[in-house]
Amino acid sequence: MTLAAVTRPRWNAPSGSYYDGKLGIWPFIVQESAVRSSPRRPAGTLITKEGRVNKWTYRKMLIQHLLPAVRERWPSVCNGEVVRVQQDNTPAYISPMDTQIVAAAAELGLSIELCCQPPNSLDLNCLDLDLFSAIQAHQRLRTPLSIEELVEAVKAAYWELPPSTINAAFLSLQGSMDLCILDGGGNAFKPPHIGKAKLQRES
């Protein structure tokens, strides 16, 4: 399990550079001592295992990794811009009024608002629309033989994503939001085909 965060790529006028939209991807893993020996390592060797994802580990991930990444990478965030972080509706999600998140954001000088993805609405999450499948396609080009290698393969696949792929996901998200509004807030619609490649060529 990983926490991935993106925003729409954009031109950053103050720095005169293009922001690729990537904030980071972080695995939920733990290291424990091996109880038994194996042909690959003796007992007592530190091994990597999948970690638990609950409210406490999720909150820790947001505070230790996501918020500093927003502070470091998000253009104009230091100018008082409000950053809205959409999280999915898994049981581990954090309340938008979580006091620890609010305090951690304030300590970094950030104005953060947590919000939740509408229930039963995968089409309103850009990661579910295109990006997870794109990351997985890149990751499958490698042949990891351990959890450590798998983690590194997923990280590499994330950072190799071209900004155009992330932008296309946000275009799909915009189309889905339009159809959701037309459906009165429902989800009885198919993801739109809006010719994203053509739009990007013409922009």
Coordinates of C-alpha atoms in Angstrom, one line a residue:
M1 CA 0.0 0.0 0.0
T2 CA 1.3 3.5 -0.9
L3 CA 0.1 7.0 -0.5
A4 CA 0.5 8.9 -3.8
A5 CA -0.2 12.6 -4.2
V6 CA -0.4 14.7 -7.4
T7 CA -1.7 18.1 -8.5
R8 CA -2.3 19.4 -12.0
P9 CA 0.9 20.4 -13.8
R10 CA 1.2 24.1 -14.4
W11 CA 3.6 26.9 -15.3
N12 CA 5.2 28.4 -12.3
A13 CA 5.7 32.1 -13.2
P14 CA 7.8 33.1 -10.2
S15 CA 10.4 30.5 -10.7
G16 CA 10.1 30.5 -14.5
S17 CA 9.8 26.7 -14.6
Y18 CA 7.2 24.1 -15.3
Y19 CA 5.8 22.2 -12.3
D20 CA 5.3 18.5 -13.1
G21 CA 2.4 18.0 -10.6
K22 CA 4.2 15.3 -8.6
L23 CA 4.2 15.7 -4.8
G24 CA 5.5 12.2 -4.0
I25 CA 4.6 8.5 -3.3
W26 CA 5.3 6.9 0.0
P27 CA 5.0 3.2 1.0
F28 CA 3.3 1.9 4.2
I29 CA 6.1 -0.5 5.2
V30 CA 7.8 -1.6 8.4
Q31 CA 11.0 -3.3 9.2
E32 CA 11.1 -6.3 11.6
S33 CA 13.7 -8.9 12.6
A34 CA 13.3 -12.2 10.8
V35 CA 12.2 -14.9 13.3
R36 CA 13.6 -17.8 11.4
S37 CA 16.6 -18.3 9.1
S38 CA 16.3 -19.0 5.4
P39 CA 18.7 -19.7 2.6
R40 CA 18.7 -15.9 1.8
R41 CA 19.3 -14.5 5.3
P42 CA 19.9 -15.6 8.9
A43 CA 17.4 -15.1 11.8
G44 CA 17.5 -11.6 13.2
T45 CA 18.1 -9.9 9.9
L46 CA 15.9 -6.8 9.3
I47 CA 13.3 -7.6 6.7
T48 CA 10.7 -5.3 5.1
K49 CA 7.0 -6.1 5.5
E50 CA 3.8 -4.4 4.4
G51 CA 2.7 -2.0 7.2
R52 CA -0.8 -1.5 8.5
V53 CA -2.9 1.4 7.2
N54 CA -5.2 2.9 9.8
K55 CA -6.0 6.4 11.0
W56 CA -2.8 6.6 13.1
T57 CA -0.4 5.5 10.4
Y58 CA -2.2 7.5 7.7
R59 CA -2.1 10.7 9.9
K60 CA 1.6 10.1 10.5
M61 CA 2.2 9.7 6.7
L62 CA 0.4 13.0 6.0
I63 CA 2.3 14.9 8.7
Q64 CA 5.8 13.4 8.0
H65 CA 5.7 13.2 4.2
L66 CA 2.7 14.9 2.5
L67 CA 2.7 18.2 4.2
P68 CA 6.5 18.8 3.9
A69 CA 6.2 17.8 0.2
V70 CA 3.4 20.4 -0.3
R71 CA 5.6 23.0 1.4
E72 CA 8.6 22.2 -0.8
R73 CA 7.1 21.5 -4.2
W74 CA 3.8 23.3 -4.6
P75 CA 4.2 26.5 -6.5
S76 CA 3.0 29.7 -4.8
V77 CA 1.9 27.7 -1.6
C78 CA 3.9 30.2 0.5
N79 CA 1.8 33.1 -0.8
G80 CA -1.2 32.0 1.4
E81 CA -2.9 29.8 -1.3
V82 CA -5.4 27.4 0.2
V83 CA -4.5 23.8 -0.7
R84 CA -7.4 21.3 -0.7
V85 CA -6.3 17.7 -0.2
Q86 CA -8.8 15.2 -1.5
Q87 CA -8.6 11.8 0.2
D88 CA -10.6 8.7 -0.7
N89 CA -13.2 7.2 1.6
T90 CA -11.3 4.3 3.0
P91 CA -11.8 3.6 6.8
A92 CA -8.3 5.2 7.4
Y93 CA -9.2 8.6 6.2
I94 CA -8.8 11.6 8.5
S95 CA -11.5 14.0 9.5
P96 CA -11.3 17.4 7.8
M97 CA -11.2 19.0 11.2
D98 CA -8.4 16.8 12.6
T99 CA -6.5 18.9 15.1
Q100 CA -3.1 17.3 14.6
I101 CA -3.2 17.9 10.8
V102 CA -4.3 21.5 11.3
A103 CA -1.5 22.1 13.8
A104 CA 1.1 20.4 11.7
A105 CA 0.1 22.5 8.6
A106 CA 0.1 25.7 10.6
E107 CA 3.6 24.9 11.9
L108 CA 4.8 24.7 8.3
G109 CA 2.9 27.9 7.3
L110 CA 0.4 26.1 5.2
S111 CA -3.3 26.6 4.7
I112 CA -4.6 23.0 4.2
E113 CA -8.2 21.9 3.9
L114 CA -8.9 18.1 3.9
C115 CA -11.9 16.9 1.9
C116 CA -13.3 13.5 1.1
Q117 CA -14.0 11.9 -2.3
P118 CA -17.7 11.5 -2.8
P119 CA -18.8 7.9 -1.9
N120 CA -19.0 5.4 -4.8
S121 CA -17.4 7.9 -7.2
L122 CA -14.1 6.5 -8.5
D123 CA -14.5 8.8 -11.5
L124 CA -14.0 11.8 -9.2
N125 CA -10.5 10.7 -8.2
C126 CA -7.8 11.4 -10.8
L127 CA -5.5 8.6 -9.4
D128 CA -8.2 6.0 -10.0
L129 CA -9.0 7.5 -13.5
D130 CA -5.6 7.1 -15.1
L131 CA -2.6 7.4 -12.9
F132 CA -2.6 4.1 -10.9
S133 CA -2.9 2.1 -14.1
A134 CA -0.1 4.2 -15.7
I135 CA 2.2 3.7 -12.6
Q136 CA 1.4 -0.1 -12.7
A137 CA 2.2 -0.3 -16.4
H138 CA 5.6 1.3 -15.8
Q139 CA 6.3 -0.8 -12.7
R140 CA 5.6 -4.1 -14.6
L141 CA 8.5 -3.3 -16.9
R142 CA 10.7 -4.3 -14.0
T143 CA 11.1 -7.6 -12.2
P144 CA 11.4 -7.0 -8.5
L145 CA 12.3 -10.1 -6.4
S146 CA 11.6 -8.6 -2.9
I147 CA 9.4 -6.0 -1.2
E148 CA 12.3 -3.6 -1.2
E149 CA 12.8 -3.9 -4.9
L150 CA 9.0 -3.6 -5.5
V151 CA 8.9 -0.4 -3.5
E152 CA 11.8 1.1 -5.5
A153 CA 10.1 0.0 -8.7
V154 CA 6.8 1.7 -7.8
K155 CA 8.7 4.9 -6.8
A156 CA 10.6 4.9 -10.0
A157 CA 7.4 4.3 -12.1
Y158 CA 5.8 7.3 -10.3
W159 CA 8.6 9.7 -10.9
E160 CA 8.9 8.6 -14.6
L161 CA 5.3 9.6 -15.3
P162 CA 5.3 12.4 -17.8
P163 CA 3.4 15.6 -16.8
S164 CA 1.1 15.0 -19.9
T165 CA -0.2 11.8 -18.3
I166 CA -1.0 13.6 -15.1
N167 CA -2.6 16.5 -17.0
A168 CA -4.7 14.0 -19.0
A169 CA -6.0 12.5 -15.7
F170 CA -7.1 15.9 -14.5
L171 CA -8.9 16.5 -17.9
S172 CA -10.8 13.3 -17.3
L173 CA -11.6 14.4 -13.8
Q174 CA -13.0 17.7 -15.1
G175 CA -15.2 15.9 -17.6
S176 CA -16.5 13.5 -14.9
M177 CA -17.3 16.4 -12.6
D178 CA -19.3 18.1 -15.4
L179 CA -21.3 14.9 -16.0
C180 CA -21.8 14.4 -12.2
I181 CA -23.3 17.9 -12.0
L182 CA -25.6 17.3 -15.0
D183 CA -26.7 14.0 -13.3
G184 CA -27.7 16.0 -10.2
G185 CA -24.8 14.7 -8.1
G186 CA -25.3 11.1 -9.2
N187 CA -22.9 8.6 -10.8
A188 CA -25.1 7.2 -13.6
F189 CA -22.7 8.3 -16.3
K190 CA -19.8 6.9 -18.3
P191 CA -16.4 8.5 -18.2
P192 CA -16.3 11.0 -21.1
H193 CA -14.1 10.8 -24.2
I194 CA -12.9 14.3 -24.8
G195 CA -9.9 13.8 -27.1
K196 CA -7.3 14.6 -24.4
A197 CA -4.3 13.9 -26.7
K198 CA -5.7 16.3 -29.3
L199 CA -6.3 19.0 -26.7
Q200 CA -2.8 18.7 -25.4
R201 CA -1.3 18.9 -28.9
E202 CA -3.3 22.1 -29.6
S203 CA -2.5 23.8 -26.3

